[in-house]
Amino acid sequence: MNNRIKELRREQSIKQKQLAEYFHVSPSTIHGWERGDVPMLIDDFHTLAMIFDVSMEYLGGYRDERNR
């Protein structure tokens, strides 16, 4: 999951600061999500999958197909 968040964020030219503002967290929290150092709420995980238009399984690294 960790690298996929960063990869998808960069593909869509979204900055950590933008995601942080959307989720009402600090940019360091987004950085922590990307590294796997900071746990995510399942609701935030689901929202990220929707933002990036990928399945939760893909975002979590359980599937290689992006589609939902």
XYZ file of N, CA and C in Angstrom:
204
model
N 0.821 -1.192 0.000
C 0.000 0.000 0.000
C 0.862 1.251 0.000
N 1.875 1.271 0.811
C 2.650 2.479 1.046
C 3.116 3.125 -0.251
N 3.797 2.355 -1.077
C 4.303 2.913 -2.313
C 3.175 3.246 -3.274
N 2.076 2.558 -3.202
C 0.976 2.814 -4.128
C 0.335 4.164 -3.864
N 0.212 4.564 -2.628
C -0.351 5.879 -2.332
C 0.539 6.947 -2.965
N 1.805 6.861 -2.729
C 2.754 7.843 -3.272
C 2.742 7.809 -4.798
N 2.764 6.621 -5.358
C 2.759 6.455 -6.815
C 1.508 7.085 -7.429
N 0.352 6.770 -6.884
C -0.902 7.300 -7.414
C -1.006 8.809 -7.210
N -0.541 9.274 -6.087
C -0.568 10.713 -5.801
C 0.280 11.459 -6.816
N 1.453 10.949 -7.093
C 2.345 11.593 -8.067
C 1.787 11.514 -9.489
N 1.189 10.376 -9.840
C 0.592 10.237 -11.175
C -0.466 11.298 -11.420
N -1.200 11.644 -10.382
C -2.287 12.612 -10.521
C -1.861 14.029 -10.117
N -0.552 14.191 -9.916
C 0.017 15.507 -9.562
C -0.656 16.119 -8.340
N -0.890 15.286 -7.345
C -1.473 15.752 -6.086
C -0.348 15.839 -5.057
N -0.243 16.963 -4.416
C 0.797 17.155 -3.402
C 0.317 16.618 -2.051
N 1.287 16.256 -1.224
C 0.959 15.784 0.120
C 0.137 16.833 0.858
N 0.477 18.090 0.666
C -0.234 19.167 1.343
C -1.711 19.194 0.931
N -1.990 18.942 -0.343
C -3.374 18.940 -0.812
C -4.175 17.813 -0.156
N -3.590 16.611 -0.105
C -4.277 15.502 0.552
C -4.464 15.788 2.034
N -3.439 16.372 2.645
C -3.518 16.693 4.071
C -4.668 17.647 4.349
N -4.833 18.650 3.504
C -5.930 19.598 3.687
C -7.274 18.892 3.517
N -7.380 18.006 2.548
C -8.621 17.287 2.300
C -9.012 16.431 3.510
N -8.023 15.751 4.090
C -8.284 14.851 5.215
C -8.174 15.540 6.579
N -7.850 16.825 6.568
C -7.694 17.590 7.809
C -6.635 16.979 8.722
N -5.506 16.655 8.106
C -4.353 16.135 8.844
C -3.128 16.921 8.384
N -1.995 16.667 9.000
C -0.763 17.350 8.596
C -0.120 16.618 7.411
N 0.679 17.340 6.623
C 1.406 16.671 5.535
C 2.286 15.528 6.043
N 2.764 15.646 7.275
C 3.591 14.561 7.818
C 2.770 13.286 8.026
N 1.471 13.436 8.260
C 0.602 12.258 8.364
C 0.500 11.565 7.015
N 0.343 12.340 5.945
C 0.291 11.762 4.600
C 1.607 11.057 4.303
N 2.698 11.686 4.658
C 4.019 11.067 4.481
C 4.091 9.748 5.259
N 3.554 9.755 6.463
C 3.529 8.540 7.278
C 2.670 7.447 6.668
N 1.544 7.837 6.058
C 0.705 6.851 5.362
C 1.494 6.220 4.226
N 2.197 7.055 3.478
C 2.966 6.555 2.336
C 4.090 5.616 2.769
N 4.676 5.878 3.885
C 5.766 5.031 4.395
C 5.257 3.840 5.200
N 4.003 3.889 5.602
C 3.459 2.824 6.431
C 3.752 3.006 7.906
N 4.195 4.198 8.286
C 4.532 4.486 9.680
C 3.330 4.948 10.495
N 2.308 5.463 9.802
C 1.130 5.999 10.475
C -0.080 5.196 10.028
N -0.809 4.602 10.958
C -1.988 3.813 10.573
C -3.107 4.708 10.034
N -3.900 4.128 9.138
C -5.016 4.852 8.541
C -6.332 4.293 9.053
N -7.317 5.153 9.150
C -8.673 4.698 9.415
C -9.203 4.063 8.131
N -10.045 3.074 8.253
C -10.591 2.398 7.084
C -11.373 3.378 6.213
N -12.033 4.343 6.811
C -12.761 5.348 6.033
C -11.818 6.185 5.173
N -10.667 6.548 5.727
C -9.675 7.309 4.958
C -9.102 6.457 3.831
N -8.868 5.193 4.124
C -8.359 4.261 3.121
C -9.353 4.148 1.960
N -10.626 4.012 2.291
C -11.679 3.916 1.286
C -11.760 5.206 0.464
N -11.674 6.332 1.133
C -11.725 7.622 0.443
C -10.545 7.779 -0.506
N -9.365 7.367 -0.092
C -8.198 7.430 -0.984
C -8.407 6.572 -2.224
N -8.956 5.400 -2.045
C -9.235 4.530 -3.189
C -10.203 5.213 -4.149
N -11.190 5.902 -3.603
C -12.149 6.619 -4.452
C -11.484 7.799 -5.153
N -10.652 8.549 -4.439
C -9.945 9.689 -5.033
C -9.091 9.240 -6.209
N -8.376 8.123 -6.023
C -7.468 7.628 -7.062
C -8.167 6.720 -8.069
N -9.452 6.447 -7.842
C -10.263 5.608 -8.726
C -9.646 4.222 -8.912
N -9.278 3.616 -7.795
C -8.737 2.257 -7.792
C -9.477 1.459 -6.726
N -9.350 0.150 -6.790
C -9.966 -0.689 -5.761
C -9.154 -0.591 -4.468
N -9.814 -0.880 -3.379
C -9.111 -0.915 -2.103
C -8.063 -2.026 -2.107
N -8.364 -3.110 -2.820
C -7.415 -4.222 -2.916
C -6.135 -3.784 -3.631
N -6.297 -2.978 -4.673
C -5.115 -2.475 -5.382
C -4.333 -1.530 -4.475
N -5.037 -0.605 -3.859
C -4.378 0.359 -2.983
C -3.633 -0.345 -1.858
N -4.217 -1.426 -1.366
C -3.596 -2.177 -0.278
C -2.497 -3.131 -0.715
N -2.311 -3.271 -2.019
C -1.255 -4.139 -2.528
C -1.656 -5.592 -2.659
N -2.963 -5.861 -2.607
C -3.439 -7.237 -2.698
C -3.783 -7.663 -4.109
N -3.905 -6.704 -5.015
C -4.198 -6.980 -6.425
C -3.339 -6.070 -7.284
N -3.077 -6.532 -8.490
C -2.318 -5.703 -9.419
C -3.215 -4.953 -10.391
N -4.501 -5.306 -10.436
C -5.448 -4.602 -11.291
C -5.993 -3.399 -10.540
N -5.965 -2.246 -11.175
C -6.409 -1.021 -10.519
C -7.909 -0.880 -10.421
N -8.634 -1.432 -11.382
C -10.070 -1.201 -11.470
C -10.816 -1.727 -10.255
N -11.938 -1.045 -9.988
C -12.776 -1.448 -8.867
C -13.748 -2.503 -9.295
